[in-house]
Amino acid sequence: MYCLRSLLILFYTLHLTCGWGDVGHRTVAYLAEKYLTKQATQLVEDLIPLNDTFDISDAAVWPDKVKFRRPFTRNWHYIDAVDQPPNSCAVSYEADCNDGCIISAIDNMVMQDLDLDKKKQGEALNFLIHFIGDLHQPLHVENKCRGGNEIHVHFDNHGGEKENLHSVWDTDIPHKILGIKHRLKQNEEKEPAEKWATKLFQSQGLRPLHAECADTQKPMKCSMLWAAETNRLNCDYVFKKGIEWLTENDLGGEYYEGAAPIVETQILKAGIRLAAWLNALAADKASSGGHCTPQGGKVKAQKELK
Ligand code: ADE
Ligand code: ZN
Ligand code: ZN
């Protein structure tokens, strides 16, 4: 009995802090891939050992797989903005980043010492691909009820299973948009993610890649802008109806209808912004001969990257 309880508790905590579900992360990566310059494609191929079974979308979900082996990476996936949605929304690096958060993690990944060995640079790239995705999930930029993890809700009554608001945004909404099962095996995720990425790419017509912020010299400037934009969604939609309403209604109905276009837009933005950053990083690296940071000076190797 004790064992069963411990197992259940472990299972519950494992469920607490995923990023977008795997399908969302894979889609962001496949979408970004479509916008990469030759130089950036080369950089990705140089740093990530891609093969028939490991593609850029596997790189995107890798940081969730190592969370358990590297518990110190857990708080790199979010920033706990202490605010009061739906009445007030705000995120501050100084007040909310505590002992490390998604903003400092992105900064560290972008500013990696390029003299680190390839494996470590590859890991940094995996983290970057993943965190740009997480930064666009509203509940990853929110402290309230641990980013919605503690708000128990219903979503299409999945076998009577209770969900939490966080996983509704990570997984249930994306899966419903794609018309796929609640739970998928890993090898069932790639095809719907590819299709979603293609659809989002086509939605942009022939518009060339344009991200309003691609300043890799000051990664925090862009990431804080995006964090503020994502955080705002908690007031404008995620918590708008109040926690009581959220817990008393099935979120697979009208709530889903309003949330789906927000999720599509966030995944689209994440893919485009990631691509713009990878293109800029690849250009920086080429112009520095691959031995200096974008600023031309050596930057700290990230001590946590073991
Ligand atoms: N744990 C605590 N806050 C969190 C958040 N905003 N997102 C994911 N996991 C968390
Ligand atoms: Zn999550
Ligand atoms: Zn994550």
PDB file of C-alpha atoms and ligand atoms in Angstrom:
ATOM      1  CA  MET A   1       0.000   0.000   0.000  1.00  0.00           C
ATOM      2  CA  TYR A   2       2.822   2.355   0.973  1.00  0.00           C
ATOM      3  CA  CYS A   3       4.575   1.537  -2.298  1.00  0.00           C
ATOM      4  CA  LEU A   4       1.450   2.099  -4.321  1.00  0.00           C
ATOM      5  CA  ARG A   5       0.921   5.474  -2.661  1.00  0.00           C
ATOM      6  CA  SER A   6       4.525   6.517  -3.312  1.00  0.00           C
ATOM      7  CA  LEU A   7       4.176   5.428  -6.909  1.00  0.00           C
ATOM      8  CA  LEU A   8       0.984   7.408  -7.317  1.00  0.00           C
ATOM      9  CA  ILE A   9       2.601  10.483  -5.770  1.00  0.00           C
ATOM     10  CA  LEU A  10       5.625  10.080  -8.044  1.00  0.00           C
ATOM     11  CA  PHE A  11       3.355   9.717 -11.064  1.00  0.00           C
ATOM     12  CA  TYR A  12       1.410  12.793 -10.060  1.00  0.00           C
ATOM     13  CA  THR A  13       4.531  14.924  -9.632  1.00  0.00           C
ATOM     14  CA  LEU A  14       5.975  13.701 -12.914  1.00  0.00           C
ATOM     15  CA  HIS A  15       2.793  14.938 -14.494  1.00  0.00           C
ATOM     16  CA  LEU A  16       3.195  18.385 -12.959  1.00  0.00           C
ATOM     17  CA  THR A  17       5.739  20.220 -14.996  1.00  0.00           C
ATOM     18  CA  CYS A  18       5.746  19.172 -18.615  1.00  0.00           C
ATOM     19  CA  GLY A  19       6.142  21.889 -21.276  1.00  0.00           C
ATOM     20  CA  TRP A  20       3.809  22.037 -24.201  1.00  0.00           C
ATOM     21  CA  GLY A  21       3.077  18.355 -24.637  1.00  0.00           C
ATOM     22  CA  ASP A  22       5.446  16.607 -26.995  1.00  0.00           C
ATOM     23  CA  VAL A  23       3.256  17.304 -30.013  1.00  0.00           C
ATOM     24  CA  GLY A  24       3.416  21.077 -29.413  1.00  0.00           C
ATOM     25  CA  HIS A  25       7.200  21.030 -29.009  1.00  0.00           C
ATOM     26  CA  ARG A  26       7.678  18.828 -32.064  1.00  0.00           C
ATOM     27  CA  THR A  27       5.495  21.181 -34.111  1.00  0.00           C
ATOM     28  CA  VAL A  28       7.504  24.260 -33.065  1.00  0.00           C
ATOM     29  CA  ALA A  29      10.705  22.492 -34.147  1.00  0.00           C
ATOM     30  CA  TYR A  30       9.353  21.242 -37.496  1.00  0.00           C
ATOM     31  CA  LEU A  31       7.959  24.689 -38.243  1.00  0.00           C
ATOM     32  CA  ALA A  32      11.250  26.410 -37.412  1.00  0.00           C
ATOM     33  CA  GLU A  33      13.098  23.900 -39.586  1.00  0.00           C
ATOM     34  CA  LYS A  34      11.133  25.098 -42.628  1.00  0.00           C
ATOM     35  CA  TYR A  35      12.470  28.635 -42.195  1.00  0.00           C
ATOM     36  CA  LEU A  36      16.127  27.844 -41.535  1.00  0.00           C
ATOM     37  CA  THR A  37      18.858  29.284 -43.734  1.00  0.00           C
ATOM     38  CA  LYS A  38      21.422  26.852 -45.150  1.00  0.00           C
ATOM     39  CA  GLN A  39      23.860  28.101 -42.531  1.00  0.00           C
ATOM     40  CA  ALA A  40      21.453  27.404 -39.687  1.00  0.00           C
ATOM     41  CA  THR A  41      20.519  23.982 -41.060  1.00  0.00           C
ATOM     42  CA  GLN A  42      24.231  23.220 -41.136  1.00  0.00           C
ATOM     43  CA  LEU A  43      24.641  24.416 -37.542  1.00  0.00           C
ATOM     44  CA  VAL A  44      21.797  22.185 -36.367  1.00  0.00           C
ATOM     45  CA  GLU A  45      23.246  19.225 -38.256  1.00  0.00           C
ATOM     46  CA  ASP A  46      26.719  19.902 -36.844  1.00  0.00           C
ATOM     47  CA  LEU A  47      25.551  20.015 -33.237  1.00  0.00           C
ATOM     48  CA  ILE A  48      22.726  17.502 -33.108  1.00  0.00           C
ATOM     49  CA  PRO A  49      23.426  13.981 -34.308  1.00  0.00           C
ATOM     50  CA  LEU A  50      20.346  13.665 -36.504  1.00  0.00           C
ATOM     51  CA  ASN A  51      19.518  10.290 -38.002  1.00  0.00           C
ATOM     52  CA  ASP A  52      16.492   8.288 -39.205  1.00  0.00           C
ATOM     53  CA  THR A  53      15.098   7.968 -35.712  1.00  0.00           C
ATOM     54  CA  PHE A  54      16.273  11.251 -34.143  1.00  0.00           C
ATOM     55  CA  ASP A  55      15.162  14.416 -35.911  1.00  0.00           C
ATOM     56  CA  ILE A  56      14.884  18.069 -34.827  1.00  0.00           C
ATOM     57  CA  SER A  57      11.583  17.301 -33.085  1.00  0.00           C
ATOM     58  CA  ASP A  58      13.317  14.689 -30.920  1.00  0.00           C
ATOM     59  CA  ALA A  59      15.825  17.373 -29.973  1.00  0.00           C
ATOM     60  CA  ALA A  60      12.855  19.559 -28.976  1.00  0.00           C
ATOM     61  CA  VAL A  61      11.424  17.003 -26.543  1.00  0.00           C
ATOM     62  CA  TRP A  62      14.760  15.820 -25.111  1.00  0.00           C
ATOM     63  CA  PRO A  63      14.801  18.415 -22.264  1.00  0.00           C
ATOM     64  CA  ASP A  64      11.609  16.903 -20.853  1.00  0.00           C
ATOM     65  CA  LYS A  65      13.208  13.459 -20.932  1.00  0.00           C
ATOM     66  CA  VAL A  66      16.282  14.578 -18.947  1.00  0.00           C
ATOM     67  CA  LYS A  67      14.336  16.458 -16.269  1.00  0.00           C
ATOM     68  CA  PHE A  68      14.304  13.411 -14.042  1.00  0.00           C
ATOM     69  CA  ARG A  69      17.995  12.646 -14.409  1.00  0.00           C
ATOM     70  CA  ARG A  70      18.882  16.336 -14.036  1.00  0.00           C
ATOM     71  CA  PRO A  71      16.491  17.764 -11.482  1.00  0.00           C
ATOM     72  CA  PHE A  72      18.411  21.068 -11.440  1.00  0.00           C
ATOM     73  CA  THR A  73      16.991  21.758 -14.925  1.00  0.00           C
ATOM     74  CA  ARG A  74      13.361  21.657 -13.760  1.00  0.00           C
ATOM     75  CA  ASN A  75      12.940  25.363 -13.069  1.00  0.00           C
ATOM     76  CA  TRP A  76      14.508  26.239 -16.400  1.00  0.00           C
ATOM     77  CA  HIS A  77      11.149  25.440 -18.057  1.00  0.00           C
ATOM     78  CA  TYR A  78       9.107  28.333 -16.678  1.00  0.00           C
ATOM     79  CA  ILE A  79       9.074  31.679 -14.916  1.00  0.00           C
ATOM     80  CA  ASP A  80       6.775  32.033 -11.952  1.00  0.00           C
ATOM     81  CA  ALA A  81       5.293  35.473 -12.615  1.00  0.00           C
ATOM     82  CA  VAL A  82       3.749  36.519  -9.315  1.00  0.00           C
ATOM     83  CA  ASP A  83       0.637  38.392 -10.408  1.00  0.00           C
ATOM     84  CA  GLN A  84      -3.112  38.112 -10.038  1.00  0.00           C
ATOM     85  CA  PRO A  85      -4.798  37.047 -13.262  1.00  0.00           C
ATOM     86  CA  PRO A  86      -7.372  37.885 -14.499  1.00  0.00           C
ATOM     87  CA  ASN A  87      -7.114  41.219 -12.658  1.00  0.00           C
ATOM     88  CA  SER A  88      -3.460  41.992 -13.134  1.00  0.00           C
ATOM     89  CA  CYS A  89      -0.754  40.419 -15.227  1.00  0.00           C
ATOM     90  CA  ALA A  90       2.944  41.221 -15.147  1.00  0.00           C
ATOM     91  CA  VAL A  91       6.251  39.412 -15.299  1.00  0.00           C
ATOM     92  CA  SER A  92       9.534  40.744 -13.982  1.00  0.00           C
ATOM     93  CA  TYR A  93      12.934  39.137 -14.358  1.00  0.00           C
ATOM     94  CA  GLU A  94      14.202  40.587 -11.077  1.00  0.00           C
ATOM     95  CA  ALA A  95      11.152  39.642  -9.037  1.00  0.00           C
ATOM     96  CA  ASP A  96      10.175  36.336 -10.613  1.00  0.00           C
ATOM     97  CA  CYS A  97      13.289  34.530 -11.803  1.00  0.00           C
ATOM     98  CA  ASN A  98      14.413  33.408  -8.327  1.00  0.00           C
ATOM     99  CA  ASP A  99      17.139  30.748  -8.547  1.00  0.00           C
ATOM    100  CA  GLY A 100      16.956  30.403 -12.305  1.00  0.00           C
ATOM    101  CA  CYS A 101      14.082  30.313 -14.731  1.00  0.00           C
ATOM    102  CA  ILE A 102      13.320  30.013 -18.411  1.00  0.00           C
ATOM    103  CA  ILE A 103      14.671  33.509 -19.104  1.00  0.00           C
ATOM    104  CA  SER A 104      18.090  32.922 -17.545  1.00  0.00           C
ATOM    105  CA  ALA A 105      18.168  29.441 -19.079  1.00  0.00           C
ATOM    106  CA  ILE A 106      17.585  30.824 -22.588  1.00  0.00           C
ATOM    107  CA  ASP A 107      20.249  33.439 -21.968  1.00  0.00           C
ATOM    108  CA  ASN A 108      22.710  30.775 -20.875  1.00  0.00           C
ATOM    109  CA  MET A 109      21.954  28.597 -23.882  1.00  0.00           C
ATOM    110  CA  VAL A 110      22.373  31.425 -26.373  1.00  0.00           C
ATOM    111  CA  MET A 111      25.540  32.687 -24.712  1.00  0.00           C
ATOM    112  CA  GLN A 112      27.137  29.245 -24.475  1.00  0.00           C
ATOM    113  CA  ASP A 113      30.868  29.255 -24.631  1.00  0.00           C
ATOM    114  CA  LEU A 114      31.402  28.039 -28.158  1.00  0.00           C
ATOM    115  CA  ASP A 115      34.577  26.304 -27.068  1.00  0.00           C
ATOM    116  CA  LEU A 116      32.502  23.813 -25.150  1.00  0.00           C
ATOM    117  CA  ASP A 117      32.599  20.386 -26.705  1.00  0.00           C
ATOM    118  CA  LYS A 118      30.098  19.579 -29.427  1.00  0.00           C
ATOM    119  CA  LYS A 119      27.989  17.365 -27.186  1.00  0.00           C
ATOM    120  CA  LYS A 120      27.426  20.182 -24.709  1.00  0.00           C
ATOM    121  CA  GLN A 121      26.721  22.678 -27.465  1.00  0.00           C
ATOM    122  CA  GLY A 122      24.245  20.192 -28.908  1.00  0.00           C
ATOM    123  CA  GLU A 123      22.512  19.874 -25.543  1.00  0.00           C
ATOM    124  CA  ALA A 124      22.351  23.672 -25.284  1.00  0.00           C
ATOM    125  CA  LEU A 125      20.709  23.759 -28.686  1.00  0.00           C
ATOM    126  CA  ASN A 126      18.148  21.125 -27.641  1.00  0.00           C
ATOM    127  CA  PHE A 127      17.333  23.213 -24.572  1.00  0.00           C
ATOM    128  CA  LEU A 128      17.005  26.390 -26.628  1.00  0.00           C
ATOM    129  CA  ILE A 129      14.628  24.744 -29.128  1.00  0.00           C
ATOM    130  CA  HIS A 130      12.519  23.476 -26.224  1.00  0.00           C
ATOM    131  CA  PHE A 131      12.502  26.640 -24.107  1.00  0.00           C
ATOM    132  CA  ILE A 132      11.441  28.947 -26.940  1.00  0.00           C
ATOM    133  CA  GLY A 133       8.421  26.650 -27.184  1.00  0.00           C
ATOM    134  CA  ASP A 134       7.717  26.698 -23.428  1.00  0.00           C
ATOM    135  CA  LEU A 135       8.003  30.481 -23.351  1.00  0.00           C
ATOM    136  CA  HIS A 136       4.877  30.670 -25.530  1.00  0.00           C
ATOM    137  CA  GLN A 137       2.695  28.512 -23.243  1.00  0.00           C
ATOM    138  CA  PRO A 138       0.809  31.025 -21.033  1.00  0.00           C
ATOM    139  CA  LEU A 139       0.998  28.845 -17.921  1.00  0.00           C
ATOM    140  CA  HIS A 140       4.786  28.611 -18.192  1.00  0.00           C
ATOM    141  CA  VAL A 141       4.841  32.347 -17.509  1.00  0.00           C
ATOM    142  CA  GLU A 142       2.582  32.243 -14.488  1.00  0.00           C
ATOM    143  CA  ASN A 143       2.909  31.475 -10.802  1.00  0.00           C
ATOM    144  CA  LYS A 144      -0.810  31.256  -9.995  1.00  0.00           C
ATOM    145  CA  CYS A 145      -1.598  27.797  -8.632  1.00  0.00           C
ATOM    146  CA  ARG A 146       1.813  26.617  -9.830  1.00  0.00           C
ATOM    147  CA  GLY A 147       1.094  27.541 -13.391  1.00  0.00           C
ATOM    148  CA  GLY A 148      -2.381  25.970 -13.200  1.00  0.00           C
ATOM    149  CA  ASN A 149      -1.013  22.582 -12.059  1.00  0.00           C
ATOM    150  CA  GLU A 150      -3.091  22.818  -8.899  1.00  0.00           C
ATOM    151  CA  ILE A 151      -6.364  23.665 -10.622  1.00  0.00           C
ATOM    152  CA  HIS A 152      -8.280  20.435 -11.183  1.00  0.00           C
ATOM    153  CA  VAL A 153     -10.569  20.573 -14.169  1.00  0.00           C
ATOM    154  CA  HIS A 154     -12.485  18.434 -16.649  1.00  0.00           C
ATOM    155  CA  PHE A 155     -11.729  18.278 -20.333  1.00  0.00           C
ATOM    156  CA  ASP A 156     -14.031  16.128 -22.468  1.00  0.00           C
ATOM    157  CA  ASN A 157     -14.242  13.765 -19.545  1.00  0.00           C
ATOM    158  CA  HIS A 158     -11.309  11.575 -20.618  1.00  0.00           C
ATOM    159  CA  GLY A 159     -12.460   8.275 -19.136  1.00  0.00           C
ATOM    160  CA  GLY A 160     -13.536  10.194 -16.035  1.00  0.00           C
ATOM    161  CA  GLU A 161      -9.897  11.193 -15.545  1.00  0.00           C
ATOM    162  CA  LYS A 162      -9.409  14.600 -13.909  1.00  0.00           C
ATOM    163  CA  GLU A 163      -7.005  16.933 -15.581  1.00  0.00           C
ATOM    164  CA  ASN A 164      -5.281  20.037 -14.386  1.00  0.00           C
ATOM    165  CA  LEU A 165      -5.435  23.392 -16.157  1.00  0.00           C
ATOM    166  CA  HIS A 166      -1.739  23.261 -16.977  1.00  0.00           C
ATOM    167  CA  SER A 167      -1.941  19.960 -18.847  1.00  0.00           C
ATOM    168  CA  VAL A 168      -5.092  21.141 -20.620  1.00  0.00           C
ATOM    169  CA  TRP A 169      -2.968  23.888 -22.224  1.00  0.00           C
ATOM    170  CA  ASP A 170       0.122  21.707 -22.702  1.00  0.00           C
ATOM    171  CA  THR A 171      -1.626  18.765 -24.254  1.00  0.00           C
ATOM    172  CA  ASP A 172      -5.426  18.523 -24.351  1.00  0.00           C
ATOM    173  CA  ILE A 173      -6.036  21.621 -26.453  1.00  0.00           C
ATOM    174  CA  PRO A 174      -3.279  20.827 -29.000  1.00  0.00           C
ATOM    175  CA  HIS A 175      -4.491  17.207 -29.281  1.00  0.00           C
ATOM    176  CA  LYS A 176      -8.091  18.293 -29.788  1.00  0.00           C
ATOM    177  CA  ILE A 177      -7.016  20.798 -32.481  1.00  0.00           C
ATOM    178  CA  LEU A 178      -5.315  17.923 -34.302  1.00  0.00           C
ATOM    179  CA  GLY A 179      -8.095  15.417 -33.636  1.00  0.00           C
ATOM    180  CA  ILE A 180      -5.700  12.956 -32.025  1.00  0.00           C
ATOM    181  CA  LYS A 181      -6.034  10.699 -29.003  1.00  0.00           C
ATOM    182  CA  HIS A 182      -5.559  11.988 -25.479  1.00  0.00           C
ATOM    183  CA  ARG A 183      -2.550   9.755 -24.940  1.00  0.00           C
ATOM    184  CA  LEU A 184      -0.186   8.931 -27.768  1.00  0.00           C
ATOM    185  CA  LYS A 185       2.823   6.650 -28.085  1.00  0.00           C
ATOM    186  CA  GLN A 186       6.003   8.528 -28.945  1.00  0.00           C
ATOM    187  CA  ASN A 187       6.123   7.152 -32.473  1.00  0.00           C
ATOM    188  CA  GLU A 188       2.581   8.411 -33.075  1.00  0.00           C
ATOM    189  CA  GLU A 189       3.467  12.046 -32.395  1.00  0.00           C
ATOM    190  CA  LYS A 190       5.676  12.941 -35.330  1.00  0.00           C
ATOM    191  CA  GLU A 191       3.153  12.673 -38.145  1.00  0.00           C
ATOM    192  CA  PRO A 192       0.492  14.971 -36.630  1.00  0.00           C
ATOM    193  CA  ALA A 193       3.204  17.437 -35.592  1.00  0.00           C
ATOM    194  CA  GLU A 194       4.657  17.498 -39.134  1.00  0.00           C
ATOM    195  CA  LYS A 195       1.191  18.075 -40.562  1.00  0.00           C
ATOM    196  CA  TRP A 196       0.446  20.867 -38.100  1.00  0.00           C
ATOM    197  CA  ALA A 197       3.762  22.562 -38.876  1.00  0.00           C
ATOM    198  CA  THR A 198       3.062  22.358 -42.611  1.00  0.00           C
ATOM    199  CA  LYS A 199      -0.398  23.854 -42.124  1.00  0.00           C
ATOM    200  CA  LEU A 200       0.968  26.725 -40.005  1.00  0.00           C
ATOM    201  CA  PHE A 201       3.762  27.327 -42.513  1.00  0.00           C
ATOM    202  CA  GLN A 202       1.270  27.463 -45.372  1.00  0.00           C
ATOM    203  CA  SER A 203      -0.935  29.849 -43.385  1.00  0.00           C
ATOM    204  CA  GLN A 204       1.856  32.412 -43.826  1.00  0.00           C
ATOM    205  CA  GLY A 205       1.659  32.219 -47.619  1.00  0.00           C
ATOM    206  CA  LEU A 206       4.927  33.233 -49.202  1.00  0.00           C
ATOM    207  CA  ARG A 207       5.685  35.757 -46.512  1.00  0.00           C
ATOM    208  CA  PRO A 208       9.423  35.627 -45.774  1.00  0.00           C
ATOM    209  CA  LEU A 209      10.550  34.900 -42.255  1.00  0.00           C
ATOM    210  CA  HIS A 210      10.131  37.915 -40.073  1.00  0.00           C
ATOM    211  CA  ALA A 211      10.504  37.920 -36.308  1.00  0.00           C
ATOM    212  CA  GLU A 212      10.124  41.265 -34.636  1.00  0.00           C
ATOM    213  CA  CYS A 213      12.978  40.504 -32.256  1.00  0.00           C
ATOM    214  CA  ALA A 214      16.040  38.531 -33.244  1.00  0.00           C
ATOM    215  CA  ASP A 215      18.694  40.276 -31.215  1.00  0.00           C
ATOM    216  CA  THR A 216      20.958  37.440 -30.185  1.00  0.00           C
ATOM    217  CA  GLN A 217      23.354  39.976 -28.680  1.00  0.00           C
ATOM    218  CA  LYS A 218      20.789  40.630 -25.980  1.00  0.00           C
ATOM    219  CA  PRO A 219      18.695  37.484 -25.709  1.00  0.00           C
ATOM    220  CA  MET A 220      16.916  38.694 -22.571  1.00  0.00           C
ATOM    221  CA  LYS A 221      15.521  41.700 -24.349  1.00  0.00           C
ATOM    222  CA  CYS A 222      13.591  39.461 -26.761  1.00  0.00           C
ATOM    223  CA  SER A 223      12.741  36.721 -24.291  1.00  0.00           C
ATOM    224  CA  MET A 224      11.319  39.193 -21.749  1.00  0.00           C
ATOM    225  CA  LEU A 225       9.224  40.857 -24.468  1.00  0.00           C
ATOM    226  CA  TRP A 226       7.830  37.465 -25.443  1.00  0.00           C
ATOM    227  CA  ALA A 227       7.340  36.471 -21.806  1.00  0.00           C
ATOM    228  CA  ALA A 228       5.273  39.628 -21.174  1.00  0.00           C
ATOM    229  CA  GLU A 229       3.162  38.928 -24.243  1.00  0.00           C
ATOM    230  CA  THR A 230       2.594  35.301 -23.201  1.00  0.00           C
ATOM    231  CA  ASN A 231       1.870  36.256 -19.582  1.00  0.00           C
ATOM    232  CA  ARG A 232      -0.797  38.750 -20.737  1.00  0.00           C
ATOM    233  CA  LEU A 233      -2.815  35.826 -22.122  1.00  0.00           C
ATOM    234  CA  ASN A 234      -3.424  34.674 -18.549  1.00  0.00           C
ATOM    235  CA  CYS A 235      -5.493  37.810 -17.942  1.00  0.00           C
ATOM    236  CA  ASP A 236      -7.001  38.026 -21.401  1.00  0.00           C
ATOM    237  CA  TYR A 237      -8.107  34.412 -21.652  1.00  0.00           C
ATOM    238  CA  VAL A 238      -6.656  31.589 -19.531  1.00  0.00           C
ATOM    239  CA  PHE A 239      -8.029  32.810 -16.151  1.00  0.00           C
ATOM    240  CA  LYS A 240     -10.571  35.297 -17.520  1.00  0.00           C
ATOM    241  CA  LYS A 241     -13.634  33.415 -16.264  1.00  0.00           C
ATOM    242  CA  GLY A 242     -12.204  32.870 -12.790  1.00  0.00           C
ATOM    243  CA  ILE A 243     -11.003  29.698 -11.095  1.00  0.00           C
ATOM    244  CA  GLU A 244     -14.464  28.696  -9.907  1.00  0.00           C
ATOM    245  CA  TRP A 245     -15.836  28.688 -13.439  1.00  0.00           C
ATOM    246  CA  LEU A 246     -12.803  26.742 -14.657  1.00  0.00           C
ATOM    247  CA  THR A 247     -13.296  24.000 -12.094  1.00  0.00           C
ATOM    248  CA  GLU A 248     -17.056  23.758 -12.568  1.00  0.00           C
ATOM    249  CA  ASN A 249     -17.250  23.540 -16.342  1.00  0.00           C
ATOM    250  CA  ASP A 250     -16.001  21.052 -18.905  1.00  0.00           C
ATOM    251  CA  LEU A 251     -13.188  22.921 -20.650  1.00  0.00           C
ATOM    252  CA  GLY A 252     -13.596  20.877 -23.830  1.00  0.00           C
ATOM    253  CA  GLY A 253     -16.545  23.087 -24.907  1.00  0.00           C
ATOM    254  CA  GLU A 254     -16.711  26.868 -25.285  1.00  0.00           C
ATOM    255  CA  TYR A 255     -13.438  27.326 -23.363  1.00  0.00           C
ATOM    256  CA  TYR A 256     -11.679  25.103 -25.902  1.00  0.00           C
ATOM    257  CA  GLU A 257     -13.222  27.005 -28.817  1.00  0.00           C
ATOM    258  CA  GLY A 258     -11.692  30.272 -27.567  1.00  0.00           C
ATOM    259  CA  ALA A 259      -8.387  28.670 -26.583  1.00  0.00           C
ATOM    260  CA  ALA A 260      -7.647  26.811 -29.840  1.00  0.00           C
ATOM    261  CA  PRO A 261      -6.810  29.907 -31.949  1.00  0.00           C
ATOM    262  CA  ILE A 262      -4.608  31.217 -29.124  1.00  0.00           C
ATOM    263  CA  VAL A 263      -2.661  27.952 -29.034  1.00  0.00           C
ATOM    264  CA  GLU A 264      -2.275  27.940 -32.829  1.00  0.00           C
ATOM    265  CA  THR A 265      -0.955  31.509 -32.764  1.00  0.00           C
ATOM    266  CA  GLN A 266       1.460  30.762 -29.923  1.00  0.00           C
ATOM    267  CA  ILE A 267       2.869  27.675 -31.663  1.00  0.00           C
ATOM    268  CA  LEU A 268       3.237  29.687 -34.876  1.00  0.00           C
ATOM    269  CA  LYS A 269       5.027  32.533 -33.104  1.00  0.00           C
ATOM    270  CA  ALA A 270       7.328  30.127 -31.279  1.00  0.00           C
ATOM    271  CA  GLY A 271       8.340  28.384 -34.523  1.00  0.00           C
ATOM    272  CA  ILE A 272       8.983  31.636 -36.357  1.00  0.00           C
ATOM    273  CA  ARG A 273      10.912  33.216 -33.486  1.00  0.00           C
ATOM    274  CA  LEU A 274      12.986  30.091 -32.952  1.00  0.00           C
ATOM    275  CA  ALA A 275      13.912  30.005 -36.639  1.00  0.00           C
ATOM    276  CA  ALA A 276      14.865  33.691 -36.625  1.00  0.00           C
ATOM    277  CA  TRP A 277      17.107  33.097 -33.615  1.00  0.00           C
ATOM    278  CA  LEU A 278      18.757  30.008 -35.053  1.00  0.00           C
ATOM    279  CA  ASN A 279      19.395  31.868 -38.304  1.00  0.00           C
ATOM    280  CA  ALA A 280      20.904  34.799 -36.409  1.00  0.00           C
ATOM    281  CA  LEU A 281      23.017  32.529 -34.197  1.00  0.00           C
ATOM    282  CA  ALA A 282      24.336  30.651 -37.209  1.00  0.00           C
ATOM    283  CA  ALA A 283      25.228  33.955 -38.907  1.00  0.00           C
ATOM    284  CA  ASP A 284      26.959  35.207 -35.713  1.00  0.00           C
ATOM    285  CA  LYS A 285      28.889  32.008 -35.422  1.00  0.00           C
ATOM    286  CA  ALA A 286      30.009  32.105 -39.040  1.00  0.00           C
ATOM    287  CA  SER A 287      31.146  35.727 -38.801  1.00  0.00           C
ATOM    288  CA  SER A 288      33.082  35.073 -35.598  1.00  0.00           C
ATOM    289  CA  GLY A 289      34.856  32.093 -37.085  1.00  0.00           C
ATOM    290  CA  GLY A 290      33.159  29.871 -34.536  1.00  0.00           C
ATOM    291  CA  HIS A 291      35.461  30.852 -31.701  1.00  0.00           C
ATOM    292  CA  CYS A 292      33.858  33.787 -29.990  1.00  0.00           C
ATOM    293  CA  THR A 293      30.498  34.697 -28.653  1.00  0.00           C
ATOM    294  CA  PRO A 294      28.250  37.095 -30.561  1.00  0.00           C
ATOM    295  CA  GLN A 295      29.730  39.997 -28.580  1.00  0.00           C
ATOM    296  CA  GLY A 296      33.214  38.931 -29.471  1.00  0.00           C
ATOM    297  CA  GLY A 297      34.113  38.079 -25.899  1.00  0.00           C
ATOM    298  CA  LYS A 298      34.246  34.734 -24.196  1.00  0.00           C
ATOM    299  CA  VAL A 299      31.267  33.992 -22.039  1.00  0.00           C
ATOM    300  CA  LYS A 300      30.914  31.700 -19.087  1.00  0.00           C
ATOM    301  CA  ALA A 301      30.409  28.036 -19.729  1.00  0.00           C
ATOM    302  CA  GLN A 302      27.188  27.100 -18.077  1.00  0.00           C
ATOM    303  CA  LYS A 303      28.132  25.357 -14.911  1.00  0.00           C
ATOM    304  CA  GLU A 304      24.942  23.335 -14.681  1.00  0.00           C
ATOM    305  CA  LEU A 305      25.503  21.700 -18.046  1.00  0.00           C
ATOM    306  CA  LYS A 306      27.138  18.489 -16.921  1.00  0.00           C
TER     307      LYS A 306
HETATM  308  N1  ADE B   1       6.064  24.664 -11.459  1.00  0.00           N
HETATM  309  C1  ADE B   1       5.901  25.794 -10.783  1.00  0.00           C
HETATM  310  N2  ADE B   1       5.455  26.781 -11.582  1.00  0.00           N
HETATM  311  C2  ADE B   1       5.340  26.241 -12.807  1.00  0.00           C
HETATM  312  C3  ADE B   1       4.948  26.746 -14.054  1.00  0.00           C
HETATM  313  N3  ADE B   1       4.575  28.007 -14.205  1.00  0.00           N
HETATM  314  N4  ADE B   1       4.957  25.912 -15.116  1.00  0.00           N
HETATM  315  C4  ADE B   1       5.352  24.647 -14.963  1.00  0.00           C
HETATM  316  N5  ADE B   1       5.720  24.114 -13.809  1.00  0.00           N
HETATM  317  C5  ADE B   1       5.730  24.908 -12.729  1.00  0.00           C
HETATM  318 ZN    ZN B   2       3.881  22.613 -19.269  1.00  0.00          ZN
HETATM  319 ZN    ZN B   3       9.424  22.326 -20.853  1.00  0.00          ZN
END
